[in-house]
Amino acid sequence: MKEFYILINSLAQGGAERVASELSWYVEEKGYTPIFLLTDGYAVEYDIAPSSRVEVLPLCALSRTGLFLVSVFVQAIYIRYSIRGGVNLISFLHRANIVNCLSGAWSRRNVVVSERSLFSKSYSGFKRLILKLLLKFCYSRADSIVAISELVKLELVDNLAVRSEKICVLNNPVNYSQFNFKGACRELGSDDAVRFCCVGRMVKSKRHFLVIKLFHKLSIFFPQAELHLCGDGPERESLELLARQLGVENRCYFYGKVEDVSSVLNHCDVFLFFSEFESFGNVATEALACGLPVIYSENLLSFDEIFRGSTVLSYSAKQELEDADVREMVDYLVRFDRALYCFERLAQLERFDRVSIFSKYLDRVVA
């Protein structure tokens, strides 16, 4: 079998890590042996294809220290001289992308990287300066760049001066085997115990505090409503305190880290999300796969890209949470049309089909 290399920081929890692990199953189906090259040396926390091999690169202990540049150059040299010829290789995340581009210099290998972040939102200070210089240099030498969204493509062009024609936009696929539609998206009335939910790491940028404040206002119209929160992080304690201060602690359920998110989504009715920024929005496609209408903050331009302006599948809300805006959200929920939602949902989900997206990944790498 031919080898297919996936260069990534780690296989710990994360969106890129999930896609990389799922990609291993697809390339195995196509007759390749997946080989993971890890720059950070973290544990494997996702299921990977049975034939996969995992190799931790040299100096992985330095990858998150002030000597990370040393580790990057050593790892690039290691790959350059240990993996010879026109091998198939794709990288995910910035450190791995830099290693990929540097190791591909002066070789016959097709250099393909996957860019999944909004650079302008991800870094600040000296680190931003260094990484911007490195990424501009490296991406200018990449043969192809896979961007997770049109928004990320725009960032690559504007912030890193990447030529538009070398960028291919491929959204994250939806794993239908994990996120199945099991009869959710029911009509909602004011007397119902509407189950709202939110998924995400409990960090400041995810702005769960806005979700809890919104839930408090919505519960005036839906007195039996519940809020189910999946995720953990440094903000959890302050969020639990906020729920107590607003008097909704008995109807806010904090699950912490959840392995099977679909088990929660499939028992809820409406998805709420008010993050400060998202480069794509896996949670939106997962909610869509489970049949949940999504209420999201208007600043999330990548969500607009996912829902394409649909006022049936989603509702774009103002962040200020004014009473008049909340009443409009309530009207959206009360007028919810299940049949029309299901029709539009199927049409949208076709864009995130696993086989279609991963076949395009393979085309870029093997080209």
mmCIF file of C-alpha atoms in Angstrom:
data_model
loop_
_atom_site.group_PDB
_atom_site.id
_atom_site.type_symbol
_atom_site.label_atom_id
_atom_site.label_comp_id
_atom_site.label_asym_id
_atom_site.label_seq_id
_atom_site.Cartn_x
_atom_site.Cartn_y
_atom_site.Cartn_z
ATOM 1 C CA MET A 1 0.000 0.000 0.000
ATOM 2 C CA LYS A 2 1.117 3.566 -0.665
ATOM 3 C CA GLU A 3 1.804 5.809 2.294
ATOM 4 C CA PHE A 4 -0.154 8.963 3.120
ATOM 5 C CA TYR A 5 1.475 11.247 5.675
ATOM 6 C CA ILE A 6 -0.534 13.528 7.973
ATOM 7 C CA LEU A 7 1.664 16.067 9.739
ATOM 8 C CA ILE A 8 -0.045 17.656 12.740
ATOM 9 C CA ASN A 9 0.821 19.077 16.167
ATOM 10 C CA SER A 10 -0.977 16.303 18.037
ATOM 11 C CA LEU A 11 -4.085 14.143 18.058
ATOM 12 C CA ALA A 12 -5.487 15.652 21.242
ATOM 13 C CA GLN A 13 -9.001 17.136 21.246
ATOM 14 C CA GLY A 14 -9.621 19.795 18.606
ATOM 15 C CA GLY A 15 -11.325 20.476 15.289
ATOM 16 C CA ALA A 16 -8.233 19.987 13.112
ATOM 17 C CA GLU A 17 -7.334 16.836 15.011
ATOM 18 C CA ARG A 18 -10.818 15.418 14.426
ATOM 19 C CA VAL A 19 -10.650 16.081 10.687
ATOM 20 C CA ALA A 20 -7.139 14.602 10.466
ATOM 21 C CA SER A 21 -8.256 11.436 12.254
ATOM 22 C CA GLU A 22 -11.304 11.065 9.997
ATOM 23 C CA LEU A 23 -9.129 11.680 6.946
ATOM 24 C CA SER A 24 -7.031 8.659 7.946
ATOM 25 C CA TRP A 25 -10.080 6.408 7.588
ATOM 26 C CA TYR A 26 -10.869 7.795 4.156
ATOM 27 C CA VAL A 27 -7.345 7.415 2.734
ATOM 28 C CA GLU A 28 -7.192 3.875 4.142
ATOM 29 C CA GLU A 29 -10.409 3.085 2.227
ATOM 30 C CA LYS A 30 -8.637 4.370 -0.880
ATOM 31 C CA GLY A 31 -5.686 2.019 -0.449
ATOM 32 C CA TYR A 32 -3.200 4.180 1.482
ATOM 33 C CA THR A 33 -1.477 3.541 4.793
ATOM 34 C CA PRO A 34 -1.978 6.647 6.981
ATOM 35 C CA ILE A 35 1.126 7.769 8.862
ATOM 36 C CA PHE A 36 0.756 10.501 11.476
ATOM 37 C CA LEU A 37 3.790 12.700 12.188
ATOM 38 C CA LEU A 38 3.267 14.574 15.460
ATOM 39 C CA THR A 39 5.250 17.745 16.164
ATOM 40 C CA ASP A 40 4.162 17.969 19.824
ATOM 41 C CA GLY A 41 4.074 14.337 20.875
ATOM 42 C CA TYR A 42 0.687 14.355 22.593
ATOM 43 C CA ALA A 43 -1.497 11.296 23.134
ATOM 44 C CA VAL A 44 -3.891 10.043 20.475
ATOM 45 C CA GLU A 45 -7.408 10.966 21.650
ATOM 46 C CA TYR A 46 -9.352 10.250 18.455
ATOM 47 C CA ASP A 47 -10.070 6.991 16.672
ATOM 48 C CA ILE A 48 -7.702 6.608 13.746
ATOM 49 C CA ALA A 49 -7.724 4.056 10.932
ATOM 50 C CA PRO A 50 -6.544 0.573 12.033
ATOM 51 C CA SER A 51 -3.589 0.523 9.632
ATOM 52 C CA SER A 52 -2.340 3.925 10.832
ATOM 53 C CA ARG A 53 1.145 4.410 12.195
ATOM 54 C CA VAL A 54 2.047 7.236 14.572
ATOM 55 C CA GLU A 55 5.520 8.768 14.806
ATOM 56 C CA VAL A 56 6.541 11.495 17.244
ATOM 57 C CA LEU A 57 9.050 13.887 15.687
ATOM 58 C CA PRO A 58 12.356 14.888 17.368
ATOM 59 C CA LEU A 59 12.434 17.719 19.937
ATOM 60 C CA CYS A 60 8.676 17.631 20.436
ATOM 61 C CA ALA A 61 9.205 18.729 24.060
ATOM 62 C CA LEU A 62 10.450 22.106 22.783
ATOM 63 C CA SER A 63 7.479 22.780 20.502
ATOM 64 C CA ARG A 64 5.595 24.876 23.065
ATOM 65 C CA THR A 65 8.585 26.641 24.582
ATOM 66 C CA GLY A 66 10.706 29.636 23.633
ATOM 67 C CA LEU A 67 12.849 27.241 21.624
ATOM 68 C CA PHE A 68 9.998 26.203 19.348
ATOM 69 C CA LEU A 69 11.863 27.610 16.314
ATOM 70 C CA VAL A 70 14.715 25.196 17.015
ATOM 71 C CA SER A 71 12.268 22.281 17.100
ATOM 72 C CA VAL A 72 10.607 23.464 13.880
ATOM 73 C CA PHE A 73 13.882 23.537 11.929
ATOM 74 C CA VAL A 74 15.127 20.212 13.340
ATOM 75 C CA GLN A 75 11.806 18.522 12.535
ATOM 76 C CA ALA A 76 11.850 19.978 9.029
ATOM 77 C CA ILE A 77 15.354 18.640 8.403
ATOM 78 C CA TYR A 78 14.343 15.255 9.835
ATOM 79 C CA ILE A 79 11.369 14.961 7.453
ATOM 80 C CA ARG A 80 13.390 16.260 4.514
ATOM 81 C CA TYR A 81 15.969 13.492 4.792
ATOM 82 C CA SER A 82 13.951 10.617 6.292
ATOM 83 C CA ILE A 83 10.979 10.815 3.929
ATOM 84 C CA ARG A 84 12.360 10.927 0.444
ATOM 85 C CA GLY A 85 10.792 11.174 -2.980
ATOM 86 C CA GLY A 86 7.382 12.381 -4.080
ATOM 87 C CA VAL A 87 5.467 11.288 -0.992
ATOM 88 C CA ASN A 88 1.863 12.234 -0.227
ATOM 89 C CA LEU A 89 1.769 14.596 2.757
ATOM 90 C CA ILE A 90 -0.627 17.178 4.166
ATOM 91 C CA SER A 91 -0.202 19.235 7.336
ATOM 92 C CA PHE A 92 -2.662 20.749 9.818
ATOM 93 C CA LEU A 93 -2.087 23.704 12.202
ATOM 94 C CA HIS A 94 0.603 26.379 12.079
ATOM 95 C CA ARG A 95 3.649 24.658 13.565
ATOM 96 C CA ALA A 96 3.075 21.584 11.448
ATOM 97 C CA ASN A 97 2.455 23.753 8.376
ATOM 98 C CA ILE A 98 5.773 25.543 8.884
ATOM 99 C CA VAL A 99 7.581 22.215 9.270
ATOM 100 C CA ASN A 100 5.868 20.942 6.124
ATOM 101 C CA CYS A 101 6.836 23.943 3.988
ATOM 102 C CA LEU A 102 10.433 24.034 5.213
ATOM 103 C CA SER A 103 10.897 20.295 4.753
ATOM 104 C CA GLY A 104 9.440 20.465 1.254
ATOM 105 C CA ALA A 105 11.976 23.034 0.072
ATOM 106 C CA TRP A 106 14.279 21.837 -2.719
ATOM 107 C CA SER A 107 12.413 18.528 -3.004
ATOM 108 C CA ARG A 108 10.088 16.942 -5.539
ATOM 109 C CA ARG A 109 7.261 16.753 -3.014
ATOM 110 C CA ASN A 110 3.914 18.478 -3.494
ATOM 111 C CA VAL A 111 3.586 20.786 -0.438
ATOM 112 C CA VAL A 112 -0.030 20.998 0.768
ATOM 113 C CA VAL A 113 -1.062 22.717 4.011
ATOM 114 C CA SER A 114 -4.410 23.137 5.727
ATOM 115 C CA GLU A 115 -5.151 26.563 7.220
ATOM 116 C CA ARG A 116 -7.930 26.645 9.801
ATOM 117 C CA SER A 117 -7.536 29.814 11.835
ATOM 118 C CA LEU A 118 -8.244 33.529 11.647
ATOM 119 C CA PHE A 119 -4.693 34.819 11.941
ATOM 120 C CA SER A 120 -5.765 38.330 12.952
ATOM 121 C CA LYS A 121 -7.671 36.894 15.950
ATOM 122 C CA SER A 122 -5.262 34.152 17.011
ATOM 123 C CA TYR A 123 -2.067 35.992 17.948
ATOM 124 C CA SER A 124 -0.798 39.216 19.439
ATOM 125 C CA GLY A 125 2.481 40.930 20.316
ATOM 126 C CA PHE A 126 5.879 39.469 19.445
ATOM 127 C CA LYS A 127 4.465 36.003 18.689
ATOM 128 C CA ARG A 128 2.165 37.510 16.075
ATOM 129 C CA LEU A 129 5.102 39.253 14.379
ATOM 130 C CA ILE A 130 7.304 36.152 14.296
ATOM 131 C CA LEU A 131 4.568 33.833 13.071
ATOM 132 C CA LYS A 132 3.399 36.294 10.444
ATOM 133 C CA LEU A 133 6.895 36.480 8.976
ATOM 134 C CA LEU A 134 7.329 32.710 9.113
ATOM 135 C CA LEU A 135 3.935 31.890 7.650
ATOM 136 C CA LYS A 136 4.241 34.462 4.854
ATOM 137 C CA PHE A 137 7.618 32.978 3.900
ATOM 138 C CA CYS A 138 6.401 29.384 4.132
ATOM 139 C CA TYR A 139 3.012 29.801 2.466
ATOM 140 C CA SER A 140 4.630 31.562 -0.471
ATOM 141 C CA ARG A 141 6.440 28.262 -1.084
ATOM 142 C CA ALA A 142 3.447 25.951 -0.587
ATOM 143 C CA ASP A 143 1.958 24.402 -3.712
ATOM 144 C CA SER A 144 -1.588 24.362 -2.382
ATOM 145 C CA ILE A 145 -3.402 25.674 0.692
ATOM 146 C CA VAL A 146 -6.684 24.228 1.893
ATOM 147 C CA ALA A 147 -8.702 26.889 3.750
ATOM 148 C CA ILE A 148 -11.496 25.836 6.079
ATOM 149 C CA SER A 149 -13.798 28.668 4.956
ATOM 150 C CA GLU A 150 -14.064 31.652 2.640
ATOM 151 C CA LEU A 151 -13.418 33.818 5.694
ATOM 152 C CA VAL A 152 -10.077 32.074 6.297
ATOM 153 C CA LYS A 153 -9.214 32.437 2.606
ATOM 154 C CA LEU A 154 -9.796 36.184 2.882
ATOM 155 C CA GLU A 155 -7.517 36.309 5.941
ATOM 156 C CA LEU A 156 -4.785 34.430 4.081
ATOM 157 C CA VAL A 157 -4.903 36.928 1.248
ATOM 158 C CA ASP A 158 -5.155 40.045 3.420
ATOM 159 C CA ASN A 159 -2.840 39.139 6.315
ATOM 160 C CA LEU A 160 -0.320 36.718 4.811
ATOM 161 C CA ALA A 161 -0.268 37.904 1.188
ATOM 162 C CA VAL A 162 -1.095 34.454 -0.188
ATOM 163 C CA ARG A 163 -2.112 34.347 -3.830
ATOM 164 C CA SER A 164 -5.814 33.631 -4.108
ATOM 165 C CA GLU A 165 -5.422 31.073 -6.902
ATOM 166 C CA LYS A 166 -3.399 28.655 -4.735
ATOM 167 C CA ILE A 167 -6.149 28.505 -2.061
ATOM 168 C CA CYS A 168 -8.893 25.862 -2.135
ATOM 169 C CA VAL A 169 -11.812 26.253 0.292
ATOM 170 C CA LEU A 170 -12.913 22.944 1.834
ATOM 171 C CA ASN A 171 -15.255 23.103 4.813
ATOM 172 C CA ASN A 172 -15.065 20.517 7.562
ATOM 173 C CA PRO A 173 -17.201 17.466 6.769
ATOM 174 C CA VAL A 174 -20.053 16.371 9.003
ATOM 175 C CA ASN A 175 -19.585 12.910 10.452
ATOM 176 C CA TYR A 176 -23.115 11.573 9.981
ATOM 177 C CA SER A 177 -22.319 8.417 11.948
ATOM 178 C CA GLN A 178 -21.846 10.539 15.076
ATOM 179 C CA PHE A 179 -24.423 13.275 14.504
ATOM 180 C CA ASN A 180 -27.621 11.635 13.382
ATOM 181 C CA PHE A 181 -30.975 13.290 12.960
ATOM 182 C CA LYS A 182 -33.291 11.482 15.370
ATOM 183 C CA GLY A 183 -36.494 13.457 15.250
ATOM 184 C CA ALA A 184 -35.403 16.749 16.779
ATOM 185 C CA CYS A 185 -36.503 20.185 15.465
ATOM 186 C CA ARG A 186 -40.048 20.054 16.802
ATOM 187 C CA GLU A 187 -42.507 22.942 16.782
ATOM 188 C CA LEU A 188 -42.079 25.073 19.887
ATOM 189 C CA GLY A 189 -44.721 26.729 22.019
ATOM 190 C CA SER A 190 -44.447 29.044 25.012
ATOM 191 C CA ASP A 191 -45.720 26.320 27.346
ATOM 192 C CA ASP A 192 -43.037 23.831 26.285
ATOM 193 C CA ALA A 193 -39.940 22.960 28.275
ATOM 194 C CA VAL A 194 -37.677 24.191 25.477
ATOM 195 C CA ARG A 195 -34.213 22.705 25.793
ATOM 196 C CA PHE A 196 -31.535 25.149 24.696
ATOM 197 C CA CYS A 197 -27.932 24.000 24.399
ATOM 198 C CA CYS A 198 -24.414 25.257 23.720
ATOM 199 C CA VAL A 199 -21.153 23.425 23.010
ATOM 200 C CA GLY A 200 -17.629 24.801 23.367
ATOM 201 C CA ARG A 201 -14.595 25.266 25.570
ATOM 202 C CA MET A 202 -15.387 27.517 28.503
ATOM 203 C CA VAL A 203 -12.915 30.269 27.721
ATOM 204 C CA LYS A 204 -13.525 34.003 27.433
ATOM 205 C CA SER A 205 -13.541 34.080 23.633
ATOM 206 C CA LYS A 206 -16.491 31.661 23.485
ATOM 207 C CA ARG A 207 -18.596 34.145 25.505
ATOM 208 C CA HIS A 208 -20.775 31.638 27.319
ATOM 209 C CA PHE A 209 -21.746 34.482 29.624
ATOM 210 C CA LEU A 210 -23.825 35.931 26.753
ATOM 211 C CA VAL A 211 -25.505 32.565 26.248
ATOM 212 C CA ILE A 212 -26.500 32.402 29.933
ATOM 213 C CA LYS A 213 -27.741 35.996 29.895
ATOM 214 C CA LEU A 214 -29.752 35.282 26.764
ATOM 215 C CA PHE A 215 -31.184 32.136 28.326
ATOM 216 C CA HIS A 216 -32.253 34.174 31.352
ATOM 217 C CA LYS A 217 -34.165 36.547 29.055
ATOM 218 C CA LEU A 218 -35.659 33.753 26.966
ATOM 219 C CA SER A 219 -36.856 31.933 30.082
ATOM 220 C CA ILE A 220 -39.276 34.812 30.684
ATOM 221 C CA PHE A 221 -41.098 33.657 27.540
ATOM 222 C CA PHE A 222 -40.375 29.950 28.085
ATOM 223 C CA PRO A 223 -40.734 29.487 31.881
ATOM 224 C CA GLN A 224 -39.928 25.763 31.771
ATOM 225 C CA ALA A 225 -36.878 26.155 29.552
ATOM 226 C CA GLU A 226 -33.541 24.439 30.248
ATOM 227 C CA LEU A 227 -29.990 25.246 29.166
ATOM 228 C CA HIS A 228 -27.562 22.370 28.566
ATOM 229 C CA LEU A 229 -23.876 23.351 28.356
ATOM 230 C CA CYS A 230 -21.212 20.962 27.041
ATOM 231 C CA GLY A 231 -17.579 21.879 27.617
ATOM 232 C CA ASP A 232 -15.106 22.729 30.323
ATOM 233 C CA GLY A 233 -12.438 25.319 30.930
ATOM 234 C CA PRO A 234 -11.186 28.129 33.161
ATOM 235 C CA GLU A 235 -14.425 30.149 32.891
ATOM 236 C CA ARG A 236 -16.721 27.421 34.181
ATOM 237 C CA GLU A 237 -16.733 28.558 37.804
ATOM 238 C CA SER A 238 -17.584 32.161 36.902
ATOM 239 C CA LEU A 239 -20.325 30.940 34.554
ATOM 240 C CA GLU A 240 -21.897 28.832 37.277
ATOM 241 C CA LEU A 241 -21.779 31.893 39.537
ATOM 242 C CA LEU A 242 -23.513 33.990 36.855
ATOM 243 C CA ALA A 243 -26.285 31.388 36.575
ATOM 244 C CA ARG A 244 -26.829 31.598 40.342
ATOM 245 C CA GLN A 245 -26.860 35.408 40.266
ATOM 246 C CA LEU A 246 -29.525 35.366 37.542
ATOM 247 C CA GLY A 247 -31.564 32.764 39.397
ATOM 248 C CA VAL A 248 -31.419 30.131 36.635
ATOM 249 C CA GLU A 249 -28.926 27.760 38.230
ATOM 250 C CA ASN A 250 -31.576 25.027 38.664
ATOM 251 C CA ARG A 251 -32.231 25.036 34.921
ATOM 252 C CA CYS A 252 -28.624 25.310 33.712
ATOM 253 C CA TYR A 253 -26.915 21.934 33.334
ATOM 254 C CA PHE A 254 -23.106 21.978 33.134
ATOM 255 C CA TYR A 255 -21.887 18.666 31.698
ATOM 256 C CA GLY A 256 -18.187 19.424 31.500
ATOM 257 C CA LYS A 257 -16.217 17.654 28.786
ATOM 258 C CA VAL A 258 -18.535 15.348 26.822
ATOM 259 C CA GLU A 259 -17.184 12.601 24.582
ATOM 260 C CA ASP A 260 -20.451 12.029 22.731
ATOM 261 C CA VAL A 261 -21.801 15.524 22.073
ATOM 262 C CA SER A 262 -24.568 14.175 19.836
ATOM 263 C CA SER A 263 -26.101 12.433 22.874
ATOM 264 C CA VAL A 264 -26.853 15.900 24.273
ATOM 265 C CA LEU A 265 -27.717 17.634 20.997
ATOM 266 C CA ASN A 266 -30.186 14.940 20.021
ATOM 267 C CA HIS A 267 -32.213 15.636 23.167
ATOM 268 C CA CYS A 268 -32.307 19.421 22.785
ATOM 269 C CA ASP A 269 -34.390 21.800 20.678
ATOM 270 C CA VAL A 270 -32.368 24.960 19.978
ATOM 271 C CA PHE A 271 -28.627 25.660 19.709
ATOM 272 C CA LEU A 272 -27.209 28.956 21.050
ATOM 273 C CA PHE A 273 -23.746 30.246 20.156
ATOM 274 C CA PHE A 274 -22.240 33.692 20.798
ATOM 275 C CA SER A 275 -18.499 33.206 20.360
ATOM 276 C CA GLU A 276 -16.241 36.203 19.719
ATOM 277 C CA PHE A 277 -15.003 34.637 16.468
ATOM 278 C CA GLU A 278 -14.961 31.306 14.624
ATOM 279 C CA SER A 279 -12.924 30.420 11.568
ATOM 280 C CA PHE A 280 -15.609 27.967 10.458
ATOM 281 C CA GLY A 281 -18.017 26.678 13.097
ATOM 282 C CA ASN A 282 -18.048 22.900 13.488
ATOM 283 C CA VAL A 283 -20.649 23.251 16.225
ATOM 284 C CA ALA A 284 -23.076 24.845 13.758
ATOM 285 C CA THR A 285 -22.845 21.952 11.291
ATOM 286 C CA GLU A 286 -23.135 19.448 14.151
ATOM 287 C CA ALA A 287 -26.285 21.185 15.404
ATOM 288 C CA LEU A 288 -27.603 21.210 11.834
ATOM 289 C CA ALA A 289 -26.878 17.490 11.486
ATOM 290 C CA CYS A 290 -28.851 16.838 14.684
ATOM 291 C CA GLY A 291 -31.782 18.917 13.467
ATOM 292 C CA LEU A 292 -31.466 21.981 15.703
ATOM 293 C CA PRO A 293 -32.212 25.560 14.654
ATOM 294 C CA VAL A 294 -29.241 27.773 15.542
ATOM 295 C CA ILE A 295 -29.328 31.221 17.159
ATOM 296 C CA TYR A 296 -25.908 32.859 16.782
ATOM 297 C CA SER A 297 -24.347 36.281 17.239
ATOM 298 C CA GLU A 298 -24.204 38.427 14.116
ATOM 299 C CA ASN A 299 -20.404 38.832 14.306
ATOM 300 C CA LEU A 300 -19.914 35.175 13.299
ATOM 301 C CA LEU A 301 -19.424 35.656 9.573
ATOM 302 C CA SER A 302 -18.414 32.031 9.092
ATOM 303 C CA PHE A 303 -21.864 30.997 10.347
ATOM 304 C CA ASP A 304 -23.407 33.189 7.652
ATOM 305 C CA GLU A 305 -21.284 31.197 5.213
ATOM 306 C CA ILE A 306 -22.636 27.912 6.593
ATOM 307 C CA PHE A 307 -26.313 28.870 6.618
ATOM 308 C CA ARG A 308 -26.154 31.103 3.524
ATOM 309 C CA GLY A 309 -28.646 33.589 4.876
ATOM 310 C CA SER A 310 -31.330 31.033 5.695
ATOM 311 C CA THR A 311 -33.926 32.410 8.133
ATOM 312 C CA VAL A 312 -35.364 28.928 8.605
ATOM 313 C CA LEU A 313 -32.250 27.061 9.724
ATOM 314 C CA SER A 314 -30.821 29.856 11.835
ATOM 315 C CA TYR A 315 -31.296 33.271 13.376
ATOM 316 C CA SER A 316 -28.541 35.890 13.408
ATOM 317 C CA ALA A 317 -28.868 37.837 16.678
ATOM 318 C CA LYS A 318 -27.497 41.150 17.857
ATOM 319 C CA GLN A 319 -24.942 40.831 20.646
ATOM 320 C CA GLU A 320 -26.455 43.544 22.848
ATOM 321 C CA LEU A 321 -29.435 41.304 23.739
ATOM 322 C CA GLU A 322 -31.905 44.186 23.826
ATOM 323 C CA ASP A 323 -35.426 43.224 24.919
ATOM 324 C CA ALA A 324 -36.861 43.976 21.464
ATOM 325 C CA ASP A 325 -34.259 41.692 19.835
ATOM 326 C CA VAL A 326 -35.008 38.900 22.297
ATOM 327 C CA ARG A 327 -38.705 39.142 21.438
ATOM 328 C CA GLU A 328 -37.790 38.732 17.757
ATOM 329 C CA MET A 329 -35.863 35.566 18.655
ATOM 330 C CA VAL A 330 -38.932 34.290 20.482
ATOM 331 C CA ASP A 331 -41.074 35.011 17.416
ATOM 332 C CA TYR A 332 -38.578 33.061 15.301
ATOM 333 C CA LEU A 333 -38.883 30.070 17.634
ATOM 334 C CA VAL A 334 -42.668 30.197 17.967
ATOM 335 C CA ARG A 335 -43.091 30.468 14.181
ATOM 336 C CA PHE A 336 -40.642 27.606 13.652
ATOM 337 C CA ASP A 337 -41.697 25.461 10.670
ATOM 338 C CA ARG A 338 -40.405 21.925 11.146
ATOM 339 C CA ALA A 339 -41.242 20.708 7.639
ATOM 340 C CA LEU A 340 -39.511 23.630 5.922
ATOM 341 C CA TYR A 341 -36.514 23.295 8.268
ATOM 342 C CA CYS A 342 -36.086 19.610 7.392
ATOM 343 C CA PHE A 343 -36.266 20.385 3.660
ATOM 344 C CA GLU A 344 -33.623 23.137 3.813
ATOM 345 C CA ARG A 345 -31.456 21.132 6.212
ATOM 346 C CA LEU A 346 -31.038 18.260 3.764
ATOM 347 C CA ALA A 347 -30.067 20.630 0.968
ATOM 348 C CA GLN A 348 -27.426 22.364 3.119
ATOM 349 C CA LEU A 349 -25.901 19.200 4.567
ATOM 350 C CA GLU A 350 -25.011 17.939 1.097
ATOM 351 C CA ARG A 351 -22.248 20.577 1.047
ATOM 352 C CA PHE A 352 -20.556 18.937 4.053
ATOM 353 C CA ASP A 353 -20.569 15.369 2.785
ATOM 354 C CA ARG A 354 -17.560 13.422 4.059
ATOM 355 C CA VAL A 355 -16.747 11.530 0.864
ATOM 356 C CA SER A 356 -17.005 14.595 -1.351
ATOM 357 C CA ILE A 357 -14.790 16.756 0.858
ATOM 358 C CA PHE A 358 -12.128 14.149 1.596
ATOM 359 C CA SER A 359 -11.900 13.180 -2.078
ATOM 360 C CA LYS A 360 -10.967 16.803 -2.778
ATOM 361 C CA TYR A 361 -8.333 16.660 -0.004
ATOM 362 C CA LEU A 362 -6.867 13.591 -1.666
ATOM 363 C CA ASP A 363 -6.912 15.264 -5.084
ATOM 364 C CA ARG A 364 -4.909 18.223 -3.742
ATOM 365 C CA VAL A 365 -2.251 16.045 -2.098
ATOM 366 C CA VAL A 366 -1.838 13.364 -4.743
ATOM 367 C CA ALA A 367 -1.977 15.823 -7.675
#
